[in-house]
Structure formats: structure tokens, C-alpha cells
């Protein structure tokens, strides 16, 4: 195969839709497959089907390169390469469900049998170690169809953050390729070389090693985040300490690096928490230790209780808490495992009245449907009505608001700044400013109940 190959892509969600747009932007003809007619209609009308910065602009410019369908068989028959970017929901045991991957593979197999020519299948969805060898490859093989001969199979997960998915896909640090054979791996690498704006390292390996790398990368990052958060808690107890000063120096050590060491509050989102739990679940299943991953998860979850304790200490009887930020990070509308949403739930369970605001979330969006919370229509409304403000997600708009907007003469409003973006409030008489991660009397004078982060005694299943 030479030149631009035709690509079919199963799954047009928060990762699949940006990937389809990136392929189209680089000159590939793309056929998107999804059972959701609303997503298909949106792309047909050149509207972004999901919230992702830059996606609408790419569809405006390159949307003609994407066609959509619910017919997966026809999409595979008309293309050279198929990317599977469908959900792999977490299961109760910590592993990932392959239900949607297997469904897609069934259609792909049927189409490849009818097609009769070499086809490359790339599983981008995150799967558990062993899934490629034991489930996915057998699902695609059968009869005269054999991986490495009649078709190629790769595991090519992306290391992409929502909110910067397009940039991350076009400028990856690493291209991870688990391959059935060298031909399949080289073909996928050549596709990525036509996509990437940079020249990333390419790591070719077996399926199981690639599956382990994907989980290990995210679990390592969660450990790094939690280490920085631990430092922030220590700095809060040490008068004069500043976690930003500490972590800035820490990041200068090349063995550590400056990424993901912003001491703040717990991590969240659709990948970090579940990948950490998945690696722990795998270790438990095979009888290997994963104490670091387990401790990281427990520490991370304990941070919500700790933040609720601080919030309650500053809330007057019958007072209202305003939580700024319900998404797990700025520039996305995803609230899954977000600190802001988890804090709201914790406070409400303790009987505290809560009002929340997030620029990307509203009741009509469905992101917080079923949550028994009050949502403010505007940022100013949330601040004006609250006795205590907790800045949980560092949206730029929160920091850009004037210091007067946070002030309340006569009865100063408490502002708990988890990310230290409101330093301009320091010293105001009409605001009690509580920047987390800094050893100030406002935090250290009132001892907090200790949160027990120790691992529980293992229970027999």
C-alpha cells in the first residue's frame, strides 16, 4: 500500500471524533462508524459531536474528508485500515469490558472475509493485559483468516488528554505499537509518521507488553500527582512553606521532571482513576504486589474527605458553599471522577447546602443529570450567594475575575483556592483567603482531623 490509505474508524466519541478530524486534516479519507445517529448527524452537518477545543474548527475546514455510517461492514470493505476507538467500560473487578470491542471485531472480521485483501486493524481502546492475545485476535481470526498473513493487528492506545486531544494526537511523546507481526507494526508506524507534526519515539513490542505499558504510564502519572499533593498537605502544616516553590525545584531534577507535580487536589477523569485500579486488579489476579498503585488510589480518594473537612470548618451554620468547577479539568465537559463533583456529593451527604458553577456544564447537557445539586446560571451568581467558595477546577475565567467580585464587606467571604490562582485576594480585609499548599495561619491554626490513608487489612474474597 502506498500513499494515503482509506481509514475506517469505529467510535465517534470524545476520542474517536477528534482522531477522525485529525486524519481528515492530514489528507486521509475517513469513514466514521457509530450507532449513535445524533453523532452521525452532527458530523454530517459539520458540527462537533462532542465538546473538545479545536474540533469544530477542524470540522469546518476538513469535514469534507469524513463520511459517516452505521454500517461497519461496508466501512471496512471500502477502507484499508480500521481503528477501533469504542468504549471499554470498567467492570466491578477493576478490569475493562470488551463488549463493544468484540462487537466491532465481529463486523470487521466479516467484512475482511468478504474483502479478501490485506487489512490492518488497530485497537486504540484501552484493554487489559492479555486481551489482545486471548480475546481480540481469536475474535478476528477463523477459517482461512490469520493475523500476520491475511490481516495485520496492532494495539495502538493513545496517550491523549481531553481538552488537548487534537494537539496531543498530532504531537505525541511516544507511539506505542503492540503488533501481531513486523509488517503490521511498520504499516501503522508509517500512518503515524504522516499524521504527527513532531518526530516521536516509536516503541514496537508484543501485545502484552504494550497493554502493560498503557496501564503503567497512567498509573505512574497518578503516583506523581499524588506525591505532589502529599507535599502540598505537608506544606500546609509547615508555616512559611509553599508547595509551588518546593515542586518547582523538584522538577528541575531531570530524574523527576516538572510535569504533573502541581500540588493541588485529587486527580480524576475517565482514564487515570480506572487505569490505576485496573493495574491493581491485574496484580491481584496474578498474585503480584501492587501496593504503590493501591496506596495512590486510596490517598487520592481520601483527598475529597480532607477537602470537605476544610470546607466545613470554614462554613458557618446554615451557610452556603459555592463550588467553582465540576469538570475534572479545564477545557472539557467531562465530570467523571472530578474533584469538584465528588466534593459536592460529600458536602451534601454531610448536610451542607451547595451551589455549583462550571462554564462547560449545565443541567441540559446531561453531564450532571440525576445529581441533586443546585447549579448557578453564572459565575457571579455562584460567588454572590456563597459564604464559602471552593475553587476546584482552574478554569481561566475564575482567575481572571476581579478581586472585588470575590469580596464581601462586613462579613468576609471565605475563598478556598485549591490551585492558588487567586493570589490577588491575599491581604484583602473583605475576603478570608485560604490558598491550599501554603503554610498560612488560616490553615495551620486550626488542626484538622487526621485522614487515615493506610491500606486496609486485606479481606478474603
Coordinates of C-alpha atoms in Angstrom, one line a residue:
X1 CA 0.0 0.0 0.0
X2 CA 1.3 3.4 -0.9
X3 CA 0.1 7.0 -0.5
X4 CA -2.8 8.0 1.7
X5 CA -4.8 4.9 2.8
X6 CA -8.5 5.0 3.4
X7 CA -9.4 4.7 7.1
X8 CA -12.5 3.4 8.8
X9 CA -12.9 4.4 12.5
X10 CA -15.3 2.7 14.9
X11 CA -16.4 5.0 17.7
X12 CA -17.0 8.8 17.3
X13 CA -16.9 9.8 20.9
X14 CA -14.6 12.1 22.8
X15 CA -11.5 10.4 21.4
X16 CA -12.8 9.0 18.1
X17 CA -14.2 12.2 16.8
X18 CA -11.0 14.3 17.2
X19 CA -9.0 11.4 15.7
X20 CA -11.3 11.3 12.7
X21 CA -10.8 15.1 12.2
X22 CA -7.0 14.8 12.6
X23 CA -6.9 12.1 9.9
X24 CA -9.0 14.1 7.6
X25 CA -6.8 17.2 8.2
X26 CA -3.8 15.2 7.1
X27 CA -5.5 14.2 3.8
X28 CA -6.8 10.7 4.7
X29 CA -10.3 9.8 3.6
X30 CA -12.2 8.7 6.7
X31 CA -15.4 6.7 7.2
X32 CA -16.7 7.0 10.8
X33 CA -18.8 4.3 12.3
X34 CA -21.1 4.8 15.3
X35 CA -24.5 3.5 16.3
X36 CA -25.5 7.0 17.7
X37 CA -27.5 8.7 15.0
X38 CA -27.1 12.1 16.7
X39 CA -23.3 11.9 16.4
X40 CA -23.5 10.8 12.8
X41 CA -25.9 13.7 12.0
X42 CA -23.7 16.2 13.8
X43 CA -20.6 15.2 11.7
X44 CA -22.7 15.2 8.5
X45 CA -23.7 18.7 9.3
X46 CA -20.1 19.6 10.2
X47 CA -20.9 20.1 13.9
X48 CA -18.7 18.8 16.6
X49 CA -20.5 15.8 18.2
X50 CA -18.5 16.2 21.5
X51 CA -17.0 19.1 23.4
X52 CA -13.3 19.4 22.5
X53 CA -11.4 22.6 21.9
X54 CA -10.4 22.9 18.2
X55 CA -12.7 20.1 17.0
X56 CA -15.3 22.4 15.5
X57 CA -12.6 24.4 13.6
X58 CA -11.2 21.2 12.2
X59 CA -14.6 20.0 11.0
X60 CA -15.3 23.4 9.4
X61 CA -12.1 23.1 7.4
X62 CA -11.6 19.4 6.8
X63 CA -15.0 17.9 7.4
X64 CA -15.5 17.0 3.8
X65 CA -12.9 14.3 4.3
X66 CA -15.2 12.4 6.7
X67 CA -18.2 10.4 5.8
X68 CA -20.3 8.5 8.5
X69 CA -22.4 5.4 8.7
X70 CA -23.9 2.8 11.0
X71 CA -22.8 0.1 8.5
X72 CA -19.5 -1.2 9.9
X73 CA -19.2 -3.9 7.3
X74 CA -19.4 -1.5 4.4
X75 CA -17.0 0.9 6.0
X76 CA -14.3 -1.8 6.4
X77 CA -14.8 -3.1 2.9
X78 CA -14.2 0.4 1.5
X79 CA -11.0 1.1 3.5
X80 CA -7.5 -0.2 4.1
X81 CA -7.1 0.3 7.8
X82 CA -9.6 0.2 10.7
X83 CA -9.2 2.0 14.1
X84 CA -11.3 0.7 16.9
X85 CA -12.0 3.6 19.4
X86 CA -15.0 2.2 21.2
X87 CA -15.6 2.4 25.0
X88 CA -14.2 -0.3 27.3
X89 CA -16.2 0.4 30.5
X90 CA -14.7 -0.5 33.8
X91 CA -16.1 -3.7 35.5
X92 CA -16.7 -4.3 39.2
X93 CA -13.5 -6.2 39.5
X94 CA -11.4 -3.3 38.2
X95 CA -10.9 -4.7 34.7
X96 CA -12.3 -3.5 31.4
X97 CA -15.3 -4.8 29.4
X98 CA -14.6 -5.9 25.9
X99 CA -18.3 -6.0 24.9
X100 CA -18.1 -3.1 22.3
X101 CA -14.6 -4.1 21.1
X102 CA -15.8 -7.7 20.4
X103 CA -18.9 -6.4 18.6
X104 CA -16.8 -4.2 16.4
X105 CA -14.3 -7.0 15.7
X106 CA -17.2 -9.3 14.6
X107 CA -18.2 -6.8 11.9
X108 CA -14.5 -6.3 10.9
X109 CA -13.9 -10.0 10.6
X110 CA -17.0 -10.5 8.4
X111 CA -16.0 -7.6 6.2
X112 CA -12.4 -8.8 5.8
X113 CA -13.6 -12.2 4.8
X114 CA -15.7 -10.7 2.1
X115 CA -13.0 -8.3 1.1
X116 CA -10.3 -10.9 0.5
X117 CA -7.3 -8.4 0.6
X118 CA -4.9 -7.4 3.4
X119 CA -6.4 -5.2 6.0
X120 CA -4.9 -3.6 9.1
X121 CA -6.9 -3.5 12.4
X122 CA -5.7 -1.1 15.1
X123 CA -7.2 -1.4 18.6
X124 CA -7.0 2.0 20.2
X125 CA -9.4 1.4 23.1
X126 CA -7.6 0.6 26.4
X127 CA -7.8 -3.1 27.2
X128 CA -6.4 -5.3 29.9
X129 CA -3.2 -7.2 29.5
X130 CA -3.9 -10.5 27.7
X131 CA -7.0 -9.2 25.9
X132 CA -5.3 -8.9 22.5
X133 CA -3.8 -12.4 22.5
X134 CA -6.7 -14.2 24.3
X135 CA -9.8 -12.4 23.1
X136 CA -9.4 -9.9 20.3
X137 CA -7.0 -11.8 17.9
X138 CA -9.1 -15.0 18.2
X139 CA -12.2 -13.0 17.5
X140 CA -10.8 -11.7 14.3
X141 CA -9.3 -15.0 13.1
X142 CA -11.0 -18.1 11.9
X143 CA -11.3 -20.2 8.8
X144 CA -8.6 -19.0 6.4
X145 CA -8.1 -15.7 8.2
X146 CA -4.9 -15.4 10.1
X147 CA -3.2 -12.5 11.8
X148 CA 0.2 -11.7 10.2
X149 CA -0.8 -13.3 6.9
X150 CA -4.3 -12.2 5.8
X151 CA -4.6 -9.2 8.1
X152 CA -2.5 -7.2 10.5
X153 CA -3.4 -6.5 14.0
X154 CA -1.9 -3.8 16.3
X155 CA -2.6 -2.4 19.7
X156 CA -2.1 1.3 19.5
X157 CA -3.5 3.2 22.5
X158 CA -3.3 6.9 22.6
X159 CA -1.8 9.0 25.4
X160 CA -4.2 11.8 25.0
X161 CA -5.8 14.2 27.5
X162 CA -9.3 15.6 26.9
X163 CA -9.2 19.3 26.4
X164 CA -6.0 19.0 24.3
X165 CA -6.8 15.8 22.4
X166 CA -6.0 17.3 18.9
X167 CA -2.7 18.7 20.0
X168 CA -1.7 15.5 21.8
X169 CA -2.6 13.3 18.9
X170 CA -0.6 15.3 16.5
X171 CA 2.3 15.8 18.9
X172 CA 2.7 12.6 20.9
X173 CA 5.7 11.9 23.2
X174 CA 5.5 8.3 22.3
X175 CA 4.0 6.0 19.7
X176 CA 3.2 2.7 21.4
X177 CA 2.7 -0.2 18.9
X178 CA 1.9 -3.7 20.0
X179 CA 2.0 -5.8 16.8
X180 CA 1.0 -9.2 15.5
X181 CA 3.9 -9.0 13.1
X182 CA 6.5 -6.6 11.8
X183 CA 4.5 -5.8 8.7
X184 CA 1.5 -4.6 10.7
X185 CA 3.7 -2.6 13.0
X186 CA 5.6 -0.9 10.3
X187 CA 2.4 -0.1 8.4
X188 CA 0.9 1.6 11.5
X189 CA 4.1 3.5 12.1
X190 CA 4.1 4.8 8.6
X191 CA 0.5 6.1 9.1
X192 CA 1.5 7.9 12.3
X193 CA 4.5 9.4 10.5
X194 CA 2.1 11.0 8.1
X195 CA -0.1 12.3 11.0
X196 CA 2.4 13.6 13.6
X197 CA 3.7 17.2 13.5
X198 CA 6.7 16.1 15.5
X199 CA 9.0 13.1 15.4
X200 CA 8.1 11.0 18.4
X201 CA 9.9 7.8 19.5
X202 CA 8.3 4.6 18.3
X203 CA 8.2 1.6 20.5
X204 CA 7.4 -1.7 18.8
X205 CA 6.6 -4.7 21.0
X206 CA 4.3 -7.6 21.7
X207 CA 0.7 -7.2 22.6
X208 CA 1.0 -7.9 26.3
X209 CA 3.9 -5.6 26.8
X210 CA 2.1 -2.8 25.1
X211 CA -1.0 -3.4 27.2
X212 CA 1.1 -3.2 30.3
X213 CA 2.8 0.0 29.2
X214 CA -0.5 1.7 28.7
X215 CA -1.7 1.0 32.2
X216 CA 1.8 1.6 33.7
X217 CA 2.1 5.1 32.2
X218 CA -1.1 6.3 33.6
X219 CA -0.5 4.7 37.0
X220 CA 2.9 6.2 37.2
X221 CA 1.4 9.7 36.5
X222 CA -1.2 9.2 39.2
X223 CA 1.6 8.4 41.6
X224 CA 3.5 11.5 40.6
X225 CA 0.3 13.7 41.0
X226 CA -0.4 12.1 44.4
X227 CA 3.2 12.7 45.6
X228 CA 2.8 16.4 44.7
X229 CA -0.5 16.5 46.6
X230 CA 1.2 14.9 49.6
X231 CA 3.8 17.6 49.5
X232 CA 1.0 20.2 49.4
X233 CA -0.6 18.8 52.5
X234 CA 2.8 18.8 54.3
X235 CA 3.4 22.4 53.3
X236 CA 0.0 23.5 54.7
X237 CA 1.1 22.3 58.1
X238 CA 4.5 24.0 57.9
X239 CA 4.3 27.8 58.4
X240 CA 6.1 29.6 55.6
X241 CA 6.2 26.6 53.3
X242 CA 5.0 27.0 49.7
X243 CA 4.4 23.8 47.6
X244 CA 4.9 25.7 44.3
X245 CA 8.4 26.7 45.4
X246 CA 9.1 23.1 46.5
X247 CA 7.8 21.4 43.4
X248 CA 9.4 23.9 41.0
X249 CA 12.8 23.0 42.5
X250 CA 11.9 19.3 42.5
X251 CA 11.0 19.4 38.8
X252 CA 14.5 20.8 37.9
X253 CA 15.9 17.3 38.7
X254 CA 16.0 15.5 35.4
X255 CA 15.2 12.3 37.1
X256 CA 11.9 13.7 38.1
X257 CA 10.8 16.4 35.6
X258 CA 8.3 19.2 36.1
X259 CA 5.2 17.6 34.6
X260 CA 2.3 16.5 36.9
X261 CA 3.8 17.9 40.1
X262 CA 1.4 20.7 40.7
X263 CA 0.4 20.1 44.3
X264 CA -3.4 20.7 44.5
X265 CA -6.3 18.2 44.9
X266 CA -7.2 14.8 43.7
X267 CA -6.9 13.7 40.1
X268 CA -10.0 12.5 38.2
X269 CA -11.3 11.9 34.7
X270 CA -12.1 8.9 32.6
X271 CA -8.5 7.4 32.4
X272 CA -6.3 8.0 35.5
X273 CA -8.5 6.5 38.2
X274 CA -9.6 3.5 36.3
X275 CA -6.2 2.6 34.8
X276 CA -4.7 2.8 38.3
X277 CA -7.4 0.4 39.6
X278 CA -7.0 -1.9 36.5
X279 CA -3.3 -2.4 37.2
X280 CA -4.1 -3.1 40.8
X281 CA -6.7 -5.6 39.7
X282 CA -4.4 -7.3 37.3
X283 CA -1.7 -7.6 40.0
X284 CA -4.2 -9.1 42.5
X285 CA -5.4 -11.6 39.8
X286 CA -2.0 -12.9 39.0
X287 CA -0.6 -12.8 42.6
X288 CA 1.8 -9.9 42.2
X289 CA 2.2 -6.9 44.6
X290 CA 0.8 -3.5 43.5
X291 CA 0.9 -1.7 46.9
X292 CA 2.1 1.6 45.4
X293 CA -0.8 1.7 42.9
X294 CA -3.3 0.8 45.6
X295 CA -2.0 3.3 48.1
X296 CA -2.1 6.0 45.4
X297 CA -5.8 5.3 44.7
X298 CA -6.6 5.4 48.4
X299 CA -4.7 8.6 49.0
X300 CA -6.4 10.2 46.0
X301 CA -9.9 9.3 47.2
X302 CA -9.1 10.5 50.8
X303 CA -8.3 13.9 49.4
X304 CA -12.0 14.6 48.9
X305 CA -12.8 13.9 52.5
X306 CA -9.9 16.1 53.6
X307 CA -11.1 18.9 51.4
X308 CA -14.7 18.6 52.7
X309 CA -13.3 18.8 56.2
X310 CA -11.5 22.1 55.5
X311 CA -14.6 23.4 53.8
X312 CA -16.9 22.5 56.7
X313 CA -14.5 24.1 59.2
X314 CA -14.9 27.4 57.3
X315 CA -18.7 27.2 56.7
X316 CA -21.0 28.9 59.2
X317 CA -24.1 27.1 60.5
X318 CA -26.6 27.2 57.7
X319 CA -24.1 28.6 55.3
X320 CA -23.9 28.0 51.6
X321 CA -20.8 26.6 49.8
X322 CA -20.1 27.6 46.2
X323 CA -18.1 25.1 44.3
X324 CA -16.4 26.5 41.2
X325 CA -15.7 23.8 38.7
X326 CA -17.4 20.4 38.2
X327 CA -15.3 19.1 35.3
X328 CA -12.2 17.1 36.1
X329 CA -10.0 19.7 34.3
X330 CA -10.5 22.8 32.3
X331 CA -11.5 22.7 28.6
X332 CA -13.6 19.6 28.8
X333 CA -17.2 18.9 29.9
X334 CA -16.3 15.5 31.4
X335 CA -17.3 15.3 35.1
X336 CA -16.3 11.7 35.6
X337 CA -14.4 11.3 39.0
X338 CA -13.9 15.0 39.1
X339 CA -12.9 16.5 42.5
X340 CA -15.5 19.2 42.2
X341 CA -18.4 16.9 41.7
X342 CA -17.1 14.4 44.4
X343 CA -16.8 17.3 46.8
X344 CA -20.3 18.4 46.1
X345 CA -21.6 14.9 46.9
X346 CA -19.5 14.7 50.1
X347 CA -20.7 18.1 51.4
X348 CA -24.3 17.3 50.6
X349 CA -24.1 14.0 52.4
X350 CA -22.9 16.0 55.4
X351 CA -26.0 18.2 55.2
X352 CA -24.2 21.3 53.8
X353 CA -26.0 23.4 51.2
X354 CA -24.1 23.7 48.0
X355 CA -24.3 25.8 44.8
X356 CA -22.1 24.9 41.9
X357 CA -20.9 26.6 38.7
X358 CA -18.9 25.3 35.7
X359 CA -18.7 27.0 32.3
X360 CA -18.9 23.7 30.4
X361 CA -21.7 22.0 32.5
X362 CA -25.4 22.7 32.9
X363 CA -28.4 20.6 33.6
X364 CA -29.4 20.4 30.0
X365 CA -26.1 18.9 28.9
X366 CA -26.9 15.7 30.8
X367 CA -23.4 15.7 32.4
X368 CA -24.9 16.1 35.9
X369 CA -28.4 14.8 35.4
X370 CA -29.5 12.8 38.5
X371 CA -27.2 14.9 40.7
X372 CA -29.3 16.5 43.5
X373 CA -27.5 19.8 43.3
X374 CA -28.1 23.5 42.6
X375 CA -26.4 25.0 39.6
X376 CA -25.8 28.7 39.3
X377 CA -26.5 30.3 35.9
X378 CA -23.4 32.5 36.1
X379 CA -20.1 32.6 37.9
X380 CA -21.1 35.8 39.7
X381 CA -24.3 34.3 40.9
X382 CA -22.4 31.4 42.5
X383 CA -20.0 33.7 44.2
X384 CA -22.5 36.3 45.4
X385 CA -24.8 33.7 47.1
X386 CA -22.0 31.7 48.8
X387 CA -20.5 32.1 52.2
X388 CA -17.6 29.9 51.2
X389 CA -16.1 29.5 47.8
X390 CA -14.1 26.4 46.8
X391 CA -12.1 26.8 43.5
X392 CA -12.0 23.1 42.5
X393 CA -11.2 23.4 38.7
X394 CA -8.7 26.1 37.5
X395 CA -10.8 27.5 34.6
X396 CA -9.1 30.7 33.4
X397 CA -12.3 32.7 33.9
X398 CA -12.2 32.1 37.6
X399 CA -8.8 33.6 38.0
X400 CA -9.5 36.5 35.6
X401 CA -12.4 37.7 37.6
X402 CA -11.7 40.9 39.6
X403 CA -10.8 40.5 43.2
X404 CA -13.8 42.7 44.1
X405 CA -16.1 40.0 42.7
X406 CA -15.0 37.6 45.4
X407 CA -15.1 40.2 48.2
X408 CA -18.0 40.7 50.8
X409 CA -17.7 43.7 53.1
X410 CA -18.9 43.3 56.7
X411 CA -18.9 39.5 56.7
X412 CA -15.8 38.4 54.7
X413 CA -16.4 35.6 52.3
X414 CA -14.0 32.6 52.6
X415 CA -12.3 31.6 49.4
X416 CA -10.5 28.2 49.4
X417 CA -8.2 28.2 46.4
X418 CA -7.1 24.7 45.6
X419 CA -4.9 25.8 42.7
X420 CA -3.5 29.1 44.0
X421 CA -4.7 31.1 41.1
X422 CA -6.4 33.8 43.2
X423 CA -3.3 35.3 44.8
X424 CA -4.7 38.8 44.3
X425 CA -7.1 38.1 47.1
X426 CA -4.3 37.9 49.7
X427 CA -4.4 40.7 52.2
X428 CA -8.0 41.8 51.4
X429 CA -10.0 42.6 54.6
X430 CA -13.2 41.6 52.9
X431 CA -12.0 38.1 52.0
X432 CA -10.6 35.2 54.0
X433 CA -8.2 33.8 51.5
X434 CA -7.2 30.1 52.0
X435 CA -4.7 29.0 49.4
X436 CA -4.1 25.3 49.8
X437 CA -0.5 24.1 49.7
X438 CA 0.9 27.1 51.6
X439 CA 1.6 27.1 55.3
X440 CA -0.5 30.0 56.4
X441 CA -2.1 30.6 59.9
X442 CA -5.5 30.4 58.2
X443 CA -4.9 26.7 57.7
X444 CA -2.3 25.8 60.4
X445 CA -4.0 27.5 63.4
X446 CA -6.9 25.1 63.3
X447 CA -5.8 21.4 63.4
X448 CA -7.7 19.2 61.1
X449 CA -9.0 15.7 61.9
X450 CA -6.5 13.3 60.5
X451 CA -7.5 11.2 57.5
X452 CA -6.2 7.6 57.7
X453 CA -4.5 6.9 54.4
X454 CA -3.2 3.5 55.5
X455 CA -4.2 0.5 53.4
X456 CA -6.9 -1.6 55.0
X457 CA -6.2 -5.2 56.1
X458 CA -6.8 -7.5 53.1
X459 CA -10.1 -9.3 53.2
X460 CA -10.7 -12.7 51.9
X461 CA -12.9 -12.6 48.8

